[in-house]
Amino acid sequence: MRRPLLLWFAILLVVCPPAEAHQINLVTARVALTADRIVNVEMGLKGSDVDRLIGTKIHDAGQDAVDPVAVEAAKSAIIDYLGRHLAVTGGGTACSPGDAAILPDGDGIVYRNSFACTDAAGDIVYRSTVLTAKDKTARQVVLIAQGRSEAQALLDADNTTVTLSTAPPSPFSIMQRYLLTGIEHIFLGYDHIAFLVAIVLWARRLLPVVKIVTAFTIAHSLTLSLAALNVLVIPSRIVEPAIAASIVFVAAENFFSRDVDKRWRVALLFGLIHGFGFAGALHEIGLPPDAIVPALAAFNIGVEIGQIAIVALMVPILGLLDRVTVVGPDEPARATRLVYSVSAAIGLLGGYWLLTRVFEA
């Protein structure tokens, strides 16, 4: 019965509509450089991030929206903070800012300002530590518009500036950055790691592991690409609980089946769901408009590198445990109690993630 149920679950995911909002711990900015060296900056922030940074109270968590009256009251404090953590310079000299505007925008705010760099010599540089000054894990996606061309940069705690008046980054540098981002995501995605560990716990031969990894790769590459290109987008409030449910399922299946040869089917089905999760992380940093395919491919390859590294560590560890674990005469090569213990721990962790994500949705 479980295969039809899983199929219906996947169908329900596909028919759900997408949702868009400001992302927590992420700044989105559009920076436009004109021919007369005027830089127009438009920046969006989540309301809860503004409250956390400045100590204001503009965001209503229950409604997930900002109060326009509170935004107007906090306008001076917000502008002052942004003025200290955002700058545009020409040749190292600060460009003259205009009159900043702060506007309510659903669950966040929009900051707008212009910087005159007409009297500043040298390259024009945009610098922002709006979130990273207080949270090193924060990110900022910057869309750079210059004439008819557009480029995209990703800023973080170690990379806080982007030069506007030089050529956009090369495709190689874009691919390198997205490759590293993909690797980082899989190693920091503890739910994905838990799923991979649980699904190979009974594996004693390499071939079933190869089949599982291949099926998982094909499936999540498909949905990652579809979601990243906005062909098929599913809200994170559905994807994240579904990923947790997949972890509970594979952990529980270890108690009822040791047939690893057929688990590639489960990996294929749940890989579709995990692909939407990978796409959610990619949506947070965005894809450069002029290098969508290379960036998407690099991110996906980065995810695969991280995934293969995890499995490559798991297989020898399991083999080592087979050799050092003392088992009884009727016990298989891999101690049942070992697999059951690890599966129970992963299942409990997945259940905790499932409950927290359902109630956070």
Tab-separated table of C-alpha atoms in Angstrom:
chain	number	residue	atom	x	y	z
A	1	MET	CA	0.000	0.000	0.000
A	2	ARG	CA	2.800	2.446	0.687
A	3	ARG	CA	3.755	2.993	-2.995
A	4	PRO	CA	0.273	4.296	-4.056
A	5	LEU	CA	0.143	6.477	-0.950
A	6	LEU	CA	3.523	7.984	-1.769
A	7	LEU	CA	2.414	8.578	-5.360
A	8	TRP	CA	-0.689	10.464	-4.232
A	9	PHE	CA	1.495	12.477	-1.828
A	10	ALA	CA	3.768	13.501	-4.707
A	11	ILE	CA	0.736	14.494	-6.835
A	12	LEU	CA	-0.572	16.727	-4.050
A	13	LEU	CA	2.782	18.519	-3.941
A	14	VAL	CA	2.704	19.221	-7.670
A	15	VAL	CA	-0.707	20.884	-7.727
A	16	CYS	CA	-0.027	23.362	-4.903
A	17	PRO	CA	0.534	27.027	-5.879
A	18	PRO	CA	3.742	28.988	-5.160
A	19	ALA	CA	4.146	31.792	-2.624
A	20	GLU	CA	6.559	34.727	-2.560
A	21	ALA	CA	7.709	36.985	0.273
A	22	HIS	CA	10.774	38.658	1.749
A	23	GLN	CA	13.228	36.016	2.980
A	24	ILE	CA	14.517	36.049	6.548
A	25	ASN	CA	18.235	36.842	6.847
A	26	LEU	CA	18.444	37.833	3.193
A	27	VAL	CA	18.751	41.290	1.640
A	28	THR	CA	17.733	41.788	-1.967
A	29	ALA	CA	18.999	44.886	-3.756
A	30	ARG	CA	18.870	46.389	-7.223
A	31	VAL	CA	21.699	48.798	-7.998
A	32	ALA	CA	21.511	50.776	-11.256
A	33	LEU	CA	24.445	52.797	-12.585
A	34	THR	CA	23.566	55.545	-15.085
A	35	ALA	CA	25.786	57.014	-17.788
A	36	ASP	CA	26.297	60.198	-15.725
A	37	ARG	CA	27.559	58.122	-12.737
A	38	ILE	CA	24.401	58.258	-10.646
A	39	VAL	CA	23.758	55.077	-8.627
A	40	ASN	CA	20.132	54.257	-7.795
A	41	VAL	CA	19.743	51.752	-4.966
A	42	GLU	CA	16.566	49.849	-4.077
A	43	MET	CA	16.805	47.375	-1.213
A	44	GLY	CA	14.268	45.012	0.353
A	45	LEU	CA	14.393	43.596	3.879
A	46	LYS	CA	12.136	41.383	5.949
A	47	GLY	CA	10.337	43.329	8.687
A	48	SER	CA	11.464	40.930	11.409
A	49	ASP	CA	15.080	41.469	10.330
A	50	VAL	CA	14.629	45.233	10.663
A	51	ASP	CA	13.280	44.776	14.207
A	52	ARG	CA	16.160	42.465	15.082
A	53	LEU	CA	18.785	44.838	13.710
A	54	ILE	CA	17.490	48.171	14.970
A	55	GLY	CA	15.176	47.324	17.872
A	56	THR	CA	12.058	48.661	16.158
A	57	LYS	CA	8.638	47.004	16.305
A	58	ILE	CA	7.324	47.278	12.770
A	59	HIS	CA	6.650	43.559	12.122
A	60	ASP	CA	3.576	41.650	13.297
A	61	ALA	CA	4.608	37.976	13.495
A	62	GLY	CA	1.015	36.778	13.711
A	63	GLN	CA	0.030	38.536	10.488
A	64	ASP	CA	3.526	38.260	8.983
A	65	ALA	CA	3.201	41.865	7.855
A	66	VAL	CA	4.623	45.253	8.737
A	67	ASP	CA	2.536	48.072	10.182
A	68	PRO	CA	2.770	51.113	7.826
A	69	VAL	CA	2.273	53.508	10.750
A	70	ALA	CA	5.106	51.855	12.682
A	71	VAL	CA	7.317	51.970	9.581
A	72	GLU	CA	6.747	55.711	9.244
A	73	ALA	CA	7.506	56.234	12.936
A	74	ALA	CA	10.735	54.232	12.669
A	75	LYS	CA	11.784	55.805	9.370
A	76	SER	CA	14.571	57.964	10.822
A	77	ALA	CA	16.065	55.075	12.816
A	78	ILE	CA	15.991	52.775	9.778
A	79	ILE	CA	17.604	55.374	7.500
A	80	ASP	CA	20.273	56.079	10.105
A	81	TYR	CA	21.130	52.389	10.434
A	82	LEU	CA	21.235	51.817	6.677
A	83	GLY	CA	23.331	54.938	6.224
A	84	ARG	CA	25.974	53.403	8.499
A	85	HIS	CA	25.949	50.019	6.775
A	86	LEU	CA	25.463	50.939	3.117
A	87	ALA	CA	27.707	53.113	1.000
A	88	VAL	CA	28.571	53.917	-2.597
A	89	THR	CA	32.082	55.198	-3.296
A	90	GLY	CA	33.985	56.433	-6.334
A	91	GLY	CA	37.740	55.934	-6.186
A	92	GLY	CA	37.471	55.509	-2.412
A	93	THR	CA	35.542	58.751	-1.931
A	94	ALA	CA	31.967	58.587	-0.677
A	95	CYS	CA	29.348	59.525	-3.266
A	96	SER	CA	26.740	62.071	-2.183
A	97	PRO	CA	23.485	60.412	-1.061
A	98	GLY	CA	20.108	61.890	-1.881
A	99	ASP	CA	16.938	61.830	0.227
A	100	ALA	CA	16.259	58.259	1.285
A	101	ALA	CA	12.773	56.763	1.205
A	102	ILE	CA	11.458	53.932	3.391
A	103	LEU	CA	8.269	52.233	2.202
A	104	PRO	CA	6.231	49.381	3.731
A	105	ASP	CA	6.133	46.330	1.478
A	106	GLY	CA	3.924	43.498	2.758
A	107	ASP	CA	6.034	41.600	5.267
A	108	GLY	CA	9.022	43.912	4.839
A	109	ILE	CA	10.287	47.323	3.781
A	110	VAL	CA	11.849	48.849	0.685
A	111	TYR	CA	14.692	51.386	0.919
A	112	ARG	CA	15.333	53.717	-2.017
A	113	ASN	CA	18.067	56.260	-2.515
A	114	SER	CA	20.338	57.777	-5.158
A	115	PHE	CA	24.066	58.440	-4.878
A	116	ALA	CA	25.801	61.051	-7.050
A	117	CYS	CA	29.306	59.967	-8.034
A	118	THR	CA	29.820	62.566	-10.795
A	119	ASP	CA	32.692	64.254	-8.934
A	120	ALA	CA	34.284	61.008	-7.739
A	121	ALA	CA	37.113	59.528	-9.799
A	122	GLY	CA	37.880	55.852	-10.211
A	123	ASP	CA	35.718	52.757	-10.073
A	124	ILE	CA	32.323	52.998	-8.401
A	125	VAL	CA	31.883	50.478	-5.593
A	126	TYR	CA	28.736	49.417	-3.741
A	127	ARG	CA	29.289	48.238	-0.169
A	128	SER	CA	26.733	46.705	2.228
A	129	THR	CA	26.954	45.127	5.684
A	130	VAL	CA	23.262	45.664	6.456
A	131	LEU	CA	22.705	42.146	7.835
A	132	THR	CA	26.193	40.683	7.985
A	133	ALA	CA	27.315	43.251	10.576
A	134	LYS	CA	25.258	41.312	13.128
A	135	ASP	CA	24.836	37.892	11.510
A	136	LYS	CA	27.735	36.313	9.643
A	137	THR	CA	25.446	33.746	7.990
A	138	ALA	CA	23.330	36.392	6.228
A	139	ARG	CA	23.430	36.933	2.478
A	140	GLN	CA	22.660	39.767	0.073
A	141	VAL	CA	21.682	39.295	-3.560
A	142	VAL	CA	22.563	42.349	-5.674
A	143	LEU	CA	21.165	42.832	-9.171
A	144	ILE	CA	23.474	45.235	-11.015
A	145	ALA	CA	21.937	47.173	-13.901
A	146	GLN	CA	24.198	49.124	-16.229
A	147	GLY	CA	22.616	50.361	-19.435
A	148	ARG	CA	20.878	47.381	-21.032
A	149	SER	CA	23.065	44.789	-19.335
A	150	GLU	CA	22.388	43.161	-15.977
A	151	ALA	CA	24.587	41.085	-13.714
A	152	GLN	CA	24.146	39.568	-10.280
A	153	ALA	CA	26.408	39.378	-7.251
A	154	LEU	CA	26.120	37.510	-3.973
A	155	LEU	CA	27.470	39.302	-0.919
A	156	ASP	CA	28.195	37.769	2.474
A	157	ALA	CA	30.248	38.465	5.597
A	158	ASP	CA	33.537	37.894	3.740
A	159	ASN	CA	32.492	39.610	0.517
A	160	THR	CA	30.771	42.918	1.238
A	161	THR	CA	31.520	44.952	-1.902
A	162	VAL	CA	30.848	44.820	-5.617
A	163	THR	CA	32.413	47.075	-8.218
A	164	LEU	CA	29.778	48.598	-10.500
A	165	SER	CA	31.790	50.387	-13.169
A	166	THR	CA	33.878	47.460	-14.365
A	167	ALA	CA	32.937	44.450	-16.469
A	168	PRO	CA	30.516	41.938	-14.898
A	169	PRO	CA	32.014	38.771	-13.349
A	170	SER	CA	33.138	36.084	-15.786
A	171	PRO	CA	31.077	32.898	-16.299
A	172	PHE	CA	33.902	30.939	-14.668
A	173	SER	CA	33.801	33.037	-11.468
A	174	ILE	CA	29.999	32.737	-11.388
A	175	MET	CA	30.178	28.946	-11.737
A	176	GLN	CA	32.864	28.711	-9.075
A	177	ARG	CA	30.756	30.663	-6.580
A	178	TYR	CA	27.588	28.662	-7.241
A	179	LEU	CA	29.522	25.399	-7.100
A	180	LEU	CA	30.777	26.261	-3.616
A	181	THR	CA	27.280	27.371	-2.599
A	182	GLY	CA	25.885	23.969	-3.655
A	183	ILE	CA	28.522	22.113	-1.652
A	184	GLU	CA	27.882	24.344	1.354
A	185	HIS	CA	24.145	23.755	1.154
A	186	ILE	CA	24.339	19.950	1.220
A	187	PHE	CA	26.802	19.923	4.128
A	188	LEU	CA	24.687	22.393	6.118
A	189	GLY	CA	21.438	20.671	5.112
A	190	TYR	CA	21.246	18.262	8.046
A	191	ASP	CA	17.883	16.930	6.894
A	192	HIS	CA	19.327	15.876	3.530
A	193	ILE	CA	22.256	14.200	5.289
A	194	ALA	CA	19.884	12.349	7.639
A	195	PHE	CA	17.908	11.059	4.648
A	196	LEU	CA	21.032	9.782	2.857
A	197	VAL	CA	22.361	8.090	6.003
A	198	ALA	CA	19.056	6.358	6.769
A	199	ILE	CA	18.493	5.059	3.254
A	200	VAL	CA	21.895	3.273	2.990
A	201	LEU	CA	22.150	1.846	6.514
A	202	TRP	CA	21.441	-1.748	5.403
A	203	ALA	CA	23.726	-1.538	2.338
A	204	ARG	CA	26.600	-4.047	2.303
A	205	ARG	CA	27.462	-3.856	-1.390
A	206	LEU	CA	28.434	-0.903	-3.559
A	207	LEU	CA	25.955	-1.492	-6.404
A	208	PRO	CA	22.758	-0.774	-4.378
A	209	VAL	CA	24.371	2.423	-3.058
A	210	VAL	CA	25.216	3.530	-6.615
A	211	LYS	CA	21.620	2.862	-7.705
A	212	ILE	CA	20.232	4.820	-4.727
A	213	VAL	CA	22.516	7.809	-5.289
A	214	THR	CA	21.866	7.810	-9.051
A	215	ALA	CA	18.076	7.705	-8.597
A	216	PHE	CA	18.194	10.446	-5.953
A	217	THR	CA	20.403	12.574	-8.232
A	218	ILE	CA	18.187	12.207	-11.303
A	219	ALA	CA	15.048	13.039	-9.337
A	220	HIS	CA	16.267	16.071	-7.418
A	221	SER	CA	18.136	17.450	-10.449
A	222	LEU	CA	14.841	17.436	-12.352
A	223	THR	CA	12.778	19.280	-9.734
A	224	LEU	CA	15.669	21.575	-8.800
A	225	SER	CA	15.902	22.721	-12.413
A	226	LEU	CA	12.136	23.101	-12.847
A	227	ALA	CA	11.783	25.118	-9.635
A	228	ALA	CA	14.903	27.240	-10.180
A	229	LEU	CA	13.634	28.219	-13.634
A	230	ASN	CA	10.147	28.958	-12.169
A	231	VAL	CA	8.539	26.279	-14.324
A	232	LEU	CA	7.159	24.486	-11.259
A	233	VAL	CA	7.468	26.099	-7.819
A	234	ILE	CA	6.067	24.642	-4.584
A	235	PRO	CA	5.855	26.686	-1.346
A	236	SER	CA	8.445	25.909	1.324
A	237	ARG	CA	5.615	25.452	3.854
A	238	ILE	CA	4.804	22.229	1.970
A	239	VAL	CA	8.271	21.187	0.814
A	240	GLU	CA	10.036	21.423	4.181
A	241	PRO	CA	7.522	19.234	6.119
A	242	ALA	CA	7.534	16.787	3.191
A	243	ILE	CA	11.326	16.470	3.408
A	244	ALA	CA	11.022	15.752	7.129
A	245	ALA	CA	8.314	13.153	6.395
A	246	SER	CA	10.638	11.446	3.901
A	247	ILE	CA	13.257	11.099	6.638
A	248	VAL	CA	10.723	9.515	8.996
A	249	PHE	CA	9.635	7.115	6.235
A	250	VAL	CA	13.089	5.783	5.301
A	251	ALA	CA	14.091	5.505	8.975
A	252	ALA	CA	10.918	3.533	9.771
A	253	GLU	CA	11.357	1.320	6.687
A	254	ASN	CA	14.668	0.089	8.118
A	255	PHE	CA	12.664	-1.730	10.805
A	256	PHE	CA	10.526	-3.605	8.258
A	257	SER	CA	12.758	-4.195	5.248
A	258	ARG	CA	16.420	-4.890	4.554
A	259	ASP	CA	15.967	-5.044	0.793
A	260	VAL	CA	18.400	-2.297	-0.165
A	261	ASP	CA	18.368	-3.369	-3.826
A	262	LYS	CA	14.876	-1.868	-4.283
A	263	ARG	CA	15.348	1.299	-2.243
A	264	TRP	CA	16.398	3.227	-5.327
A	265	ARG	CA	12.655	3.558	-6.032
A	266	VAL	CA	12.122	5.325	-2.718
A	267	ALA	CA	15.186	7.505	-3.400
A	268	LEU	CA	13.752	8.397	-6.814
A	269	LEU	CA	10.370	9.421	-5.408
A	270	PHE	CA	11.652	11.367	-2.423
A	271	GLY	CA	14.439	12.875	-4.525
A	272	LEU	CA	11.722	14.834	-6.339
A	273	ILE	CA	10.722	16.402	-3.026
A	274	HIS	CA	14.298	17.117	-1.903
A	275	GLY	CA	14.933	18.827	-5.250
A	276	PHE	CA	12.337	21.450	-4.377
A	277	GLY	CA	14.186	21.945	-1.083
A	278	PHE	CA	17.475	22.525	-2.923
A	279	ALA	CA	15.665	24.963	-5.211
A	280	GLY	CA	14.404	26.894	-2.174
A	281	ALA	CA	18.005	27.519	-1.124
A	282	LEU	CA	18.898	28.541	-4.667
A	283	HIS	CA	15.936	30.943	-4.845
A	284	GLU	CA	17.300	32.755	-1.784
A	285	ILE	CA	20.454	33.753	-3.651
A	286	GLY	CA	18.868	33.877	-7.113
A	287	LEU	CA	20.283	33.097	-10.547
A	288	PRO	CA	22.210	35.674	-12.605
A	289	PRO	CA	20.007	36.672	-15.575
A	290	ASP	CA	22.911	36.496	-18.040
A	291	ALA	CA	24.297	33.158	-16.766
A	292	ILE	CA	21.285	31.139	-15.635
A	293	VAL	CA	22.327	27.799	-17.132
A	294	PRO	CA	25.993	27.835	-15.945
A	295	ALA	CA	24.981	28.952	-12.437
A	296	LEU	CA	22.236	26.334	-12.166
A	297	ALA	CA	24.530	23.605	-13.450
A	298	ALA	CA	27.314	24.626	-11.057
A	299	PHE	CA	24.964	24.667	-8.056
A	300	ASN	CA	23.625	21.223	-8.969
A	301	ILE	CA	27.149	19.848	-9.423
A	302	GLY	CA	28.082	21.305	-6.031
A	303	VAL	CA	25.146	19.503	-4.437
A	304	GLU	CA	26.264	16.248	-6.098
A	305	ILE	CA	29.846	16.678	-4.912
A	306	GLY	CA	28.631	17.129	-1.340
A	307	GLN	CA	26.242	14.194	-1.633
A	308	ILE	CA	28.903	11.844	-3.036
A	309	ALA	CA	31.327	12.924	-0.316
A	310	ILE	CA	28.788	12.051	2.393
A	311	VAL	CA	28.024	8.626	0.910
A	312	ALA	CA	31.739	7.978	0.295
A	313	LEU	CA	32.314	8.515	4.018
A	314	MET	CA	29.311	6.420	5.031
A	315	VAL	CA	30.169	3.227	3.113
A	316	PRO	CA	33.653	2.651	4.650
A	317	ILE	CA	32.333	3.547	8.119
A	318	LEU	CA	29.585	0.930	7.803
A	319	GLY	CA	32.129	-1.606	6.547
A	320	LEU	CA	34.373	-0.851	9.507
A	321	LEU	CA	31.464	-1.298	11.911
A	322	ASP	CA	30.775	-4.695	10.339
A	323	ARG	CA	34.298	-5.786	11.211
A	324	VAL	CA	34.472	-4.436	14.754
A	325	THR	CA	30.901	-5.091	15.950
A	326	VAL	CA	30.570	-8.276	17.999
A	327	VAL	CA	27.470	-10.218	16.930
A	328	GLY	CA	25.873	-13.500	17.933
A	329	PRO	CA	25.773	-16.686	15.824
A	330	ASP	CA	22.328	-15.794	14.436
A	331	GLU	CA	23.118	-12.129	13.915
A	332	PRO	CA	23.796	-10.829	10.373
A	333	ALA	CA	27.109	-9.221	9.476
A	334	ARG	CA	25.762	-5.821	10.458
A	335	ALA	CA	24.305	-5.842	13.940
A	336	THR	CA	20.560	-5.340	13.814
A	337	ARG	CA	20.652	-3.340	17.010
A	338	LEU	CA	23.092	-0.874	15.406
A	339	VAL	CA	20.843	-0.166	12.411
A	340	TYR	CA	17.755	-0.019	14.610
A	341	SER	CA	19.403	2.421	17.032
A	342	VAL	CA	20.609	4.781	14.308
A	343	SER	CA	17.282	4.539	12.470
A	344	ALA	CA	15.351	5.303	15.652
A	345	ALA	CA	17.504	8.377	16.305
A	346	ILE	CA	17.075	9.626	12.725
A	347	GLY	CA	13.331	8.883	12.841
A	348	LEU	CA	12.915	10.889	16.051
A	349	LEU	CA	14.901	13.759	14.579
A	350	GLY	CA	12.794	13.660	11.403
A	351	GLY	CA	9.610	13.596	13.493
A	352	TYR	CA	10.782	16.650	15.430
A	353	TRP	CA	11.518	18.497	12.158
A	354	LEU	CA	8.129	17.448	10.793
A	355	LEU	CA	6.210	18.807	13.794
A	356	THR	CA	8.132	22.081	13.997
A	357	ARG	CA	7.831	22.714	10.250
A	358	VAL	CA	4.112	21.907	10.164
A	359	PHE	CA	3.371	24.321	12.996
A	360	GLU	CA	5.682	26.999	11.577
A	361	ALA	CA	3.965	26.836	8.187
